[in-house]
Amino acid sequence: MENPPRIEASANALDFGAGFYLTRDRELAKTWARCAYMRAGTGTPAVSRFEFDETDADGIKVLAFASPDREWLRFVVSNREGAGTDGDPDIVIGPAADERAVFTIGLYVRGIATEDVAAKHLLSQKLKDQYVFKTERALSNLKYMGEERV
């Protein structure tokens, strides 16, 4: 594997903070790969495939959001503002904010939309999933399955 998974901080404030981001959605993965390539200005954009061995994940702390609800909104805003979060999960699972969701989050942060209004709007959106591996322990449970250049 040319680029093994690693936990990275980003100059951009990300939904779930620093970590190694994955998604089950192939098109979203391609978009992320192209964005990373454009930011780096070097290399070749590619989507890597991984499997996660849940049977060997004993003791790994997982924080999962089933939908972009109020708790998800608070968590994302905290990460995007650089405040971090409590609990130190190894893996965070939940919806990935797209452009519409980021717009709604911005309205909430600026006080234009209340938490209730923002959450109601977010819940109506069909957001793709994301998995963020935040610790080396979590990364050690990933099995590389190959890559596809995009």
GROMACS .gro file of N, CA and C in nm:
model
  450
    1MET      N    1   0.085  -0.117   0.000
    1MET     CA    2   0.000   0.000   0.000
    1MET      C    3   0.090   0.123   0.000
    2GLU      N    4   0.066   0.211  -0.097
    2GLU     CA    5   0.150   0.330  -0.114
    2GLU      C    6   0.134   0.428   0.001
    3ASN      N    7   0.012   0.455   0.043
    3ASN     CA    8  -0.015   0.550   0.150
    3ASN      C    9  -0.096   0.482   0.260
    4PRO      N   10  -0.032   0.431   0.363
    4PRO     CA   11  -0.107   0.363   0.469
    4PRO      C   12  -0.196   0.462   0.543
    5PRO      N   13  -0.306   0.414   0.601
    5PRO     CA   14  -0.394   0.505   0.673
    5PRO      C   15  -0.322   0.568   0.792
    6ARG      N   16  -0.349   0.696   0.812
    6ARG     CA   17  -0.292   0.765   0.927
    6ARG      C   18  -0.389   0.873   0.973
    7ILE      N   19  -0.379   0.903   1.098
    7ILE     CA   20  -0.464   1.005   1.158
    7ILE      C   21  -0.402   1.140   1.128
    8GLU      N   22  -0.481   1.225   1.065
    8GLU     CA   23  -0.429   1.355   1.027
    8GLU      C   24  -0.519   1.466   1.076
    9ALA      N   25  -0.455   1.570   1.124
    9ALA     CA   26  -0.527   1.693   1.152
    9ALA      C   27  -0.538   1.766   1.019
   10SER      N   28  -0.632   1.855   1.007
   10SER     CA   29  -0.652   1.927   0.882
   10SER      C   30  -0.663   2.075   0.911
   11ALA      N   31  -0.617   2.156   0.817
   11ALA     CA   32  -0.636   2.300   0.830
   11ALA      C   33  -0.785   2.333   0.819
   12ASN      N   34  -0.860   2.247   0.751
   12ASN     CA   35  -1.004   2.264   0.741
   12ASN      C   36  -1.070   2.201   0.863
   13ALA      N   37  -1.169   2.268   0.917
   13ALA     CA   38  -1.242   2.212   1.031
   13ALA      C   39  -1.334   2.103   0.977
   14LEU      N   40  -1.312   1.980   1.021
   14LEU     CA   41  -1.388   1.866   0.971
   14LEU      C   42  -1.499   1.827   1.068
   15ASP      N   43  -1.601   1.759   1.015
   15ASP     CA   44  -1.718   1.720   1.094
   15ASP      C   45  -1.684   1.652   1.225
   16PHE      N   46  -1.594   1.554   1.218
   16PHE     CA   47  -1.566   1.472   1.335
   16PHE      C   48  -1.423   1.491   1.384
   17GLY      N   49  -1.359   1.599   1.345
   17GLY     CA   50  -1.224   1.629   1.392
   17GLY      C   51  -1.117   1.552   1.320
   18ALA      N   52  -0.999   1.550   1.379
   18ALA     CA   53  -0.885   1.482   1.319
   18ALA      C   54  -0.909   1.332   1.314
   19GLY      N   55  -0.863   1.269   1.207
   19GLY     CA   56  -0.877   1.125   1.195
   19GLY      C   57  -0.859   1.078   1.052
   20PHE      N   58  -0.883   0.951   1.032
   20PHE     CA   59  -0.878   0.888   0.900
   20PHE      C   60  -1.022   0.863   0.857
   21TYR      N   61  -1.065   0.935   0.754
   21TYR     CA   62  -1.205   0.936   0.711
   21TYR      C   63  -1.232   0.832   0.603
   22LEU      N   64  -1.342   0.758   0.621
   22LEU     CA   65  -1.388   0.659   0.524
   22LEU      C   66  -1.538   0.679   0.501
   23THR      N   67  -1.586   0.630   0.389
   23THR     CA   68  -1.729   0.630   0.360
   23THR      C   69  -1.761   0.505   0.280
   24ARG      N   70  -1.884   0.462   0.288
   24ARG     CA   71  -1.928   0.349   0.204
   24ARG      C   72  -1.971   0.398   0.067
   25ASP      N   73  -1.991   0.530   0.052
   25ASP     CA   74  -2.039   0.586  -0.074
   25ASP      C   75  -1.921   0.611  -0.170
   26ARG      N   76  -1.919   0.538  -0.277
   26ARG     CA   77  -1.808   0.544  -0.373
   26ARG      C   78  -1.789   0.684  -0.433
   27GLU      N   79  -1.899   0.749  -0.470
   27GLU     CA   80  -1.888   0.883  -0.530
   27GLU      C   81  -1.834   0.985  -0.431
   28LEU      N   82  -1.877   0.977  -0.306
   28LEU     CA   83  -1.824   1.067  -0.204
   28LEU      C   84  -1.676   1.040  -0.182
   29ALA      N   85  -1.636   0.914  -0.181
   29ALA     CA   86  -1.494   0.879  -0.167
   29ALA      C   87  -1.412   0.939  -0.282
   30LYS      N   88  -1.466   0.932  -0.402
   30LYS     CA   89  -1.395   0.991  -0.517
   30LYS      C   90  -1.381   1.142  -0.501
   31THR      N   91  -1.486   1.206  -0.453
   31THR     CA   92  -1.481   1.351  -0.431
   31THR      C   93  -1.376   1.385  -0.327
   32TRP      N   94  -1.374   1.310  -0.217
   32TRP     CA   95  -1.272   1.334  -0.114
   32TRP      C   96  -1.132   1.314  -0.170
   33ALA      N   97  -1.112   1.211  -0.252
   33ALA     CA   98  -0.980   1.184  -0.309
   33ALA      C   99  -0.935   1.299  -0.400
   34ARG      N  100  -1.027   1.347  -0.481
   34ARG     CA  101  -0.993   1.458  -0.572
   34ARG      C  102  -0.962   1.585  -0.494
   35CYS      N  103  -1.038   1.612  -0.388
   35CYS     CA  104  -1.013   1.731  -0.305
   35CYS      C  105  -0.876   1.722  -0.238
   36ALA      N  106  -0.842   1.604  -0.186
   36ALA     CA  107  -0.712   1.585  -0.121
   36ALA      C  108  -0.600   1.607  -0.223
   37TYR      N  109  -0.619   1.556  -0.343
   37TYR     CA  110  -0.520   1.573  -0.450
   37TYR      C  111  -0.503   1.722  -0.483
   38MET      N  112  -0.614   1.794  -0.494
   38MET     CA  113  -0.607   1.937  -0.528
   38MET      C  114  -0.537   2.016  -0.417
   39ARG      N  115  -0.566   1.984  -0.292
   39ARG     CA  116  -0.500   2.053  -0.180
   39ARG      C  117  -0.351   2.024  -0.178
   40ALA      N  118  -0.313   1.898  -0.202
   40ALA     CA  119  -0.172   1.859  -0.196
   40ALA      C  120  -0.095   1.908  -0.318
   41GLY      N  121  -0.163   1.912  -0.432
   41GLY     CA  122  -0.097   1.954  -0.555
   41GLY      C  123   0.001   1.853  -0.610
   42THR      N  124  -0.004   1.732  -0.560
   42THR     CA  125   0.087   1.629  -0.606
   42THR      C  126   0.023   1.492  -0.587
   43GLY      N  127   0.082   1.390  -0.649
   43GLY     CA  128   0.031   1.255  -0.636
   43GLY      C  129  -0.075   1.223  -0.738
   44THR      N  130  -0.149   1.119  -0.712
   44THR     CA  131  -0.257   1.074  -0.800
   44THR      C  132  -0.379   1.046  -0.715
   45PRO      N  133  -0.493   1.103  -0.749
   45PRO     CA  134  -0.613   1.075  -0.668
   45PRO      C  135  -0.655   0.929  -0.681
   46ALA      N  136  -0.680   0.866  -0.567
   46ALA     CA  137  -0.720   0.726  -0.565
   46ALA      C  138  -0.812   0.701  -0.445
   47VAL      N  139  -0.898   0.603  -0.461
   47VAL     CA  140  -0.986   0.560  -0.354
   47VAL      C  141  -0.936   0.424  -0.306
   48SER      N  142  -0.903   0.416  -0.178
   48SER     CA  143  -0.861   0.290  -0.118
   48SER      C  144  -0.980   0.221  -0.055
   49ARG      N  145  -0.981   0.089  -0.061
   49ARG     CA  146  -1.087   0.009   0.000
   49ARG      C  147  -1.031  -0.060   0.123
   50PHE      N  148  -1.112  -0.061   0.229
   50PHE     CA  149  -1.073  -0.124   0.354
   50PHE      C  150  -1.189  -0.207   0.407
   51GLU      N  151  -1.154  -0.307   0.486
   51GLU     CA  152  -1.252  -0.380   0.566
   51GLU      C  153  -1.218  -0.355   0.711
   52PHE      N  154  -1.320  -0.351   0.794
   52PHE     CA  155  -1.301  -0.332   0.937
   52PHE      C  156  -1.334  -0.462   1.008
   53ASP      N  157  -1.240  -0.513   1.083
   53ASP     CA  158  -1.258  -0.639   1.154
   53ASP      C  159  -1.324  -0.613   1.290
   54GLU      N  160  -1.457  -0.621   1.294
   54GLU     CA  161  -1.531  -0.594   1.417
   54GLU      C  162  -1.506  -0.701   1.523
   55THR      N  163  -1.469  -0.821   1.482
   55THR     CA  164  -1.446  -0.928   1.579
   55THR      C  165  -1.321  -0.903   1.662
   56ASP      N  166  -1.230  -0.821   1.611
   56ASP     CA  167  -1.106  -0.791   1.681
   56ASP      C  168  -1.109  -0.650   1.740
   57ALA      N  169  -1.229  -0.594   1.754
   57ALA     CA  170  -1.243  -0.455   1.797
   57ALA      C  171  -1.281  -0.444   1.944
   58ASP      N  172  -1.247  -0.544   2.020
   58ASP     CA  173  -1.282  -0.547   2.162
   58ASP      C  174  -1.225  -0.425   2.234
   59GLY      N  175  -1.309  -0.353   2.303
   59GLY     CA  176  -1.265  -0.238   2.380
   59GLY      C  177  -1.255  -0.108   2.302
   60ILE      N  178  -1.278  -0.112   2.173
   60ILE     CA  179  -1.274   0.011   2.094
   60ILE      C  180  -1.403   0.089   2.120
   61LYS      N  181  -1.387   0.217   2.154
   61LYS     CA  182  -1.502   0.302   2.183
   61LYS      C  183  -1.554   0.363   2.053
   62VAL      N  184  -1.683   0.340   2.027
   62VAL     CA  185  -1.746   0.390   1.905
   62VAL      C  186  -1.856   0.488   1.944
   63LEU      N  187  -1.855   0.603   1.881
   63LEU     CA  188  -1.962   0.702   1.894
   63LEU      C  189  -2.036   0.703   1.762
   64ALA      N  190  -2.163   0.668   1.764
   64ALA     CA  191  -2.240   0.658   1.639
   64ALA      C  192  -2.361   0.750   1.642
   65PHE      N  193  -2.380   0.820   1.532
   65PHE     CA  194  -2.496   0.905   1.511
   65PHE      C  195  -2.579   0.843   1.399
   66ALA      N  196  -2.702   0.807   1.428
   66ALA     CA  197  -2.788   0.745   1.327
   66ALA      C  198  -2.842   0.847   1.228
   67SER      N  199  -2.851   0.973   1.271
   67SER     CA  200  -2.906   1.077   1.185
   67SER      C  201  -2.845   1.211   1.224
   68PRO      N  202  -2.862   1.312   1.138
   68PRO     CA  203  -2.809   1.445   1.170
   68PRO      C  204  -2.903   1.520   1.266
   69ASP      N  205  -2.914   1.469   1.387
   69ASP     CA  206  -3.003   1.526   1.486
   69ASP      C  207  -2.932   1.635   1.568
   70ARG      N  208  -2.994   1.679   1.678
   70ARG     CA  209  -2.936   1.785   1.760
   70ARG      C  210  -2.798   1.746   1.815
   71GLU      N  211  -2.784   1.622   1.861
   71GLU     CA  212  -2.656   1.579   1.916
   71GLU      C  213  -2.547   1.580   1.809
   72TRP      N  214  -2.581   1.533   1.689
   72TRP     CA  215  -2.488   1.535   1.577
   72TRP      C  216  -2.449   1.680   1.546
   73LEU      N  217  -2.548   1.769   1.541
   73LEU     CA  218  -2.523   1.910   1.513
   73LEU      C  219  -2.426   1.969   1.615
   74ARG      N  220  -2.449   1.945   1.742
   74ARG     CA  221  -2.360   1.999   1.847
   74ARG      C  222  -2.219   1.942   1.832
   75PHE      N  223  -2.209   1.813   1.804
   75PHE     CA  224  -2.079   1.748   1.789
   75PHE      C  225  -2.003   1.807   1.670
   76VAL      N  226  -2.070   1.822   1.557
   76VAL     CA  227  -2.007   1.877   1.437
   76VAL      C  228  -1.963   2.022   1.460
   77VAL      N  229  -2.050   2.102   1.519
   77VAL     CA  230  -2.014   2.242   1.545
   77VAL      C  231  -1.893   2.250   1.638
   78SER      N  232  -1.890   2.167   1.741
   78SER     CA  233  -1.777   2.166   1.834
   78SER      C  234  -1.647   2.134   1.760
   79ASN      N  235  -1.651   2.034   1.672
   79ASN     CA  236  -1.531   1.998   1.595
   79ASN      C  237  -1.495   2.106   1.495
   80ARG      N  238  -1.592   2.160   1.426
   80ARG     CA  239  -1.564   2.262   1.326
   80ARG      C  240  -1.510   2.391   1.388
   81GLU      N  241  -1.545   2.415   1.515
   81GLU     CA  242  -1.493   2.533   1.585
   81GLU      C  243  -1.361   2.503   1.655
   82GLY      N  244  -1.313   2.378   1.642
   82GLY     CA  245  -1.185   2.341   1.699
   82GLY      C  246  -1.188   2.313   1.848
   83ALA      N  247  -1.307   2.301   1.906
   83ALA     CA  248  -1.318   2.279   2.050
   83ALA      C  249  -1.297   2.133   2.088
   84GLY      N  250  -1.314   2.042   1.994
   84GLY     CA  251  -1.303   1.900   2.026
   84GLY      C  252  -1.425   1.853   2.103
   85THR      N  253  -1.418   1.731   2.149
   85THR     CA  254  -1.534   1.674   2.216
   85THR      C  255  -1.490   1.589   2.334
   86ASP      N  256  -1.586   1.559   2.418
   86ASP     CA  257  -1.559   1.474   2.534
   86ASP      C  258  -1.570   1.327   2.494
   87GLY      N  259  -1.511   1.242   2.574
   87GLY     CA  260  -1.529   1.099   2.556
   87GLY      C  261  -1.421   1.030   2.479
   88ASP      N  262  -1.345   1.101   2.398
   88ASP     CA  263  -1.235   1.043   2.322
   88ASP      C  264  -1.270   0.910   2.255
   89PRO      N  265  -1.368   0.907   2.165
   89PRO     CA  266  -1.398   0.781   2.096
   89PRO      C  267  -1.285   0.742   2.002
   90ASP      N  268  -1.272   0.612   1.979
   90ASP     CA  269  -1.175   0.562   1.883
   90ASP      C  270  -1.226   0.577   1.740
   91ILE      N  271  -1.358   0.560   1.725
   91ILE     CA  272  -1.423   0.569   1.595
   91ILE      C  273  -1.550   0.651   1.610
   92VAL      N  274  -1.576   0.738   1.513
   92VAL     CA  275  -1.703   0.811   1.508
   92VAL      C  276  -1.770   0.776   1.376
   93ILE      N  277  -1.899   0.744   1.385
   93ILE     CA  278  -1.977   0.706   1.267
   93ILE      C  279  -2.098   0.798   1.259
   94GLY      N  280  -2.129   0.844   1.140
   94GLY     CA  281  -2.249   0.925   1.125
   94GLY      C  282  -2.256   0.993   0.990
   95PRO      N  283  -2.358   1.076   0.973
   95PRO     CA  284  -2.376   1.146   0.846
   95PRO      C  285  -2.260   1.243   0.818
   96ALA      N  286  -2.229   1.258   0.689
   96ALA     CA  287  -2.128   1.353   0.643
   96ALA      C  288  -2.199   1.478   0.593
   97ALA      N  289  -2.160   1.592   0.645
   97ALA     CA  290  -2.221   1.718   0.603
   97ALA      C  291  -2.184   1.749   0.457
   98ASP      N  292  -2.286   1.769   0.375
   98ASP     CA  293  -2.262   1.813   0.237
   98ASP      C  294  -2.279   1.965   0.232
   99GLU      N  295  -2.279   2.023   0.112
   99GLU     CA  296  -2.286   2.169   0.101
   99GLU      C  297  -2.413   2.226   0.164
  100ARG      N  298  -2.526   2.160   0.145
  100ARG     CA  299  -2.651   2.209   0.205
  100ARG      C  300  -2.646   2.202   0.357
  101ALA      N  301  -2.592   2.093   0.409
  101ALA     CA  302  -2.581   2.079   0.555
  101ALA      C  303  -2.485   2.183   0.612
  102VAL      N  304  -2.373   2.208   0.544
  102VAL     CA  305  -2.278   2.309   0.590
  102VAL      C  306  -2.344   2.446   0.593
  103PHE      N  307  -2.428   2.476   0.495
  103PHE     CA  308  -2.501   2.602   0.492
  103PHE      C  309  -2.592   2.612   0.615
  104THR      N  310  -2.666   2.505   0.644
  104THR     CA  311  -2.756   2.503   0.759
  104THR      C  312  -2.677   2.517   0.890
  105ILE      N  313  -2.566   2.448   0.900
  105ILE     CA  314  -2.481   2.459   1.018
  105ILE      C  315  -2.434   2.603   1.036
  106GLY      N  316  -2.397   2.666   0.926
  106GLY     CA  317  -2.354   2.806   0.931
  106GLY      C  318  -2.464   2.898   0.982
  107LEU      N  319  -2.587   2.875   0.938
  107LEU     CA  320  -2.700   2.956   0.987
  107LEU      C  321  -2.717   2.939   1.138
  108TYR      N  322  -2.701   2.816   1.184
  108TYR     CA  323  -2.712   2.788   1.328
  108TYR      C  324  -2.599   2.856   1.405
  109VAL      N  325  -2.476   2.843   1.359
  109VAL     CA  326  -2.360   2.901   1.428
  109VAL      C  327  -2.373   3.052   1.436
  110ARG      N  328  -2.425   3.115   1.331
  110ARG     CA  329  -2.439   3.261   1.330
  110ARG      C  330  -2.564   3.308   1.404
  111GLY      N  331  -2.643   3.216   1.457
  111GLY     CA  332  -2.762   3.254   1.533
  111GLY      C  333  -2.882   3.289   1.448
  112ILE      N  334  -2.875   3.261   1.319
  112ILE     CA  335  -2.986   3.290   1.228
  112ILE      C  336  -3.092   3.182   1.240
  113ALA      N  337  -3.051   3.060   1.263
  113ALA     CA  338  -3.143   2.947   1.282
  113ALA      C  339  -3.124   2.892   1.423
  114THR      N  340  -3.232   2.859   1.489
  114THR     CA  341  -3.223   2.795   1.621
  114THR      C  342  -3.177   2.651   1.603
  115GLU      N  343  -3.140   2.589   1.713
  115GLU     CA  344  -3.101   2.449   1.707
  115GLU      C  345  -3.216   2.363   1.657
  116ASP      N  346  -3.338   2.392   1.703
  116ASP     CA  347  -3.455   2.316   1.659
  116ASP      C  348  -3.477   2.327   1.508
  117VAL      N  349  -3.468   2.449   1.456
  117VAL     CA  350  -3.490   2.472   1.313
  117VAL      C  351  -3.379   2.404   1.232
  118ALA      N  352  -3.254   2.421   1.275
  118ALA     CA  353  -3.141   2.360   1.203
  118ALA      C  354  -3.154   2.208   1.204
  119ALA      N  355  -3.185   2.150   1.321
  119ALA     CA  356  -3.197   2.004   1.330
  119ALA      C  357  -3.310   1.954   1.241
  120LYS      N  358  -3.422   2.024   1.240
  120LYS     CA  359  -3.535   1.983   1.156
  120LYS      C  360  -3.495   1.985   1.008
  121HIS      N  361  -3.425   2.090   0.968
  121HIS     CA  362  -3.380   2.100   0.829
  121HIS      C  363  -3.279   1.990   0.795
  122LEU      N  364  -3.185   1.965   0.887
  122LEU     CA  365  -3.083   1.862   0.864
  122LEU      C  366  -3.145   1.723   0.854
  123LEU      N  367  -3.243   1.695   0.938
  123LEU     CA  368  -3.307   1.563   0.937
  123LEU      C  369  -3.378   1.535   0.805
  124SER      N  370  -3.417   1.640   0.733
  124SER     CA  371  -3.487   1.620   0.606
  124SER      C  372  -3.391   1.590   0.491
  125GLN      N  373  -3.262   1.606   0.515
  125GLN     CA  374  -3.163   1.585   0.410
  125GLN      C  375  -3.117   1.439   0.407
  126LYS      N  376  -3.081   1.393   0.290
  126LYS     CA  377  -3.030   1.257   0.274
  126LYS      C  378  -2.877   1.266   0.265
  127LEU      N  379  -2.814   1.260   0.381
  127LEU     CA  380  -2.669   1.273   0.387
  127LEU      C  381  -2.602   1.136   0.377
  128LYS      N  382  -2.484   1.135   0.318
  128LYS     CA  383  -2.406   1.011   0.305
  128LYS      C  384  -2.337   0.981   0.438
  129ASP      N  385  -2.282   0.862   0.451
  129ASP     CA  386  -2.219   0.823   0.577
  129ASP      C  387  -2.069   0.851   0.577
  130GLN      N  388  -2.014   0.858   0.697
  130GLN     CA  389  -1.870   0.868   0.713
  130GLN      C  390  -1.830   0.794   0.841
  131TYR      N  391  -1.710   0.739   0.835
  131TYR     CA  392  -1.651   0.668   0.947
  131TYR      C  393  -1.517   0.734   0.971
  132VAL      N  394  -1.492   0.775   1.094
  132VAL     CA  395  -1.365   0.841   1.123
  132VAL      C  396  -1.290   0.761   1.229
  133PHE      N  397  -1.174   0.713   1.190
  133PHE     CA  398  -1.088   0.637   1.280
  133PHE      C  399  -0.993   0.737   1.344
  134LYS      N  400  -1.007   0.755   1.476
  134LYS     CA  401  -0.940   0.863   1.545
  134LYS      C  402  -0.818   0.820   1.627
  135THR      N  403  -0.795   0.689   1.639
  135THR     CA  404  -0.681   0.640   1.717
  135THR      C  405  -0.606   0.532   1.639
  136GLU      N  406  -0.481   0.515   1.676
  136GLU     CA  407  -0.400   0.409   1.614
  136GLU      C  408  -0.461   0.272   1.641
  137ARG      N  409  -0.518   0.256   1.758
  137ARG     CA  410  -0.582   0.129   1.794
  137ARG      C  411  -0.695   0.097   1.696
  138ALA      N  412  -0.775   0.196   1.663
  138ALA     CA  413  -0.885   0.175   1.568
  138ALA      C  414  -0.829   0.145   1.429
  139LEU      N  415  -0.728   0.219   1.387
  139LEU     CA  416  -0.668   0.197   1.255
  139LEU      C  417  -0.612   0.056   1.241
  140SER      N  418  -0.563   0.000   1.350
  140SER     CA  419  -0.503  -0.133   1.343
  140SER      C  420  -0.605  -0.241   1.307
  141ASN      N  421  -0.734  -0.210   1.314
  141ASN     CA  422  -0.839  -0.306   1.279
  141ASN      C  423  -0.885  -0.293   1.134
  142LEU      N  424  -0.820  -0.205   1.058
  142LEU     CA  425  -0.853  -0.192   0.916
  142LEU      C  426  -0.767  -0.286   0.833
  143LYS      N  427  -0.829  -0.349   0.736
  143LYS     CA  428  -0.756  -0.437   0.644
  143LYS      C  429  -0.765  -0.375   0.504
  144TYR      N  430  -0.651  -0.345   0.446
  144TYR     CA  431  -0.643  -0.286   0.313
  144TYR      C  432  -0.686  -0.387   0.208
  145MET      N  433  -0.776  -0.344   0.118
  145MET     CA  434  -0.831  -0.433   0.016
  145MET      C  435  -0.800  -0.388  -0.127
  146GLY      N  436  -0.719  -0.285  -0.142
  146GLY     CA  437  -0.683  -0.238  -0.275
  146GLY      C  438  -0.728  -0.094  -0.297
  147GLU      N  439  -0.696  -0.046  -0.418
  147GLU     CA  440  -0.734   0.092  -0.450
  147GLU      C  441  -0.771   0.106  -0.597
  148GLU      N  442  -0.837   0.215  -0.624
  148GLU     CA  443  -0.881   0.248  -0.761
  148GLU      C  444  -0.842   0.395  -0.785
  149ARG      N  445  -0.772   0.418  -0.892
  149ARG     CA  446  -0.737   0.556  -0.929
  149ARG      C  447  -0.863   0.624  -0.983
  150VAL      N  448  -0.876   0.750  -0.943
  150VAL     CA  449  -0.995   0.826  -0.989
  150VAL      C  450  -0.948   0.943  -1.066
   0.00000   0.00000   0.00000
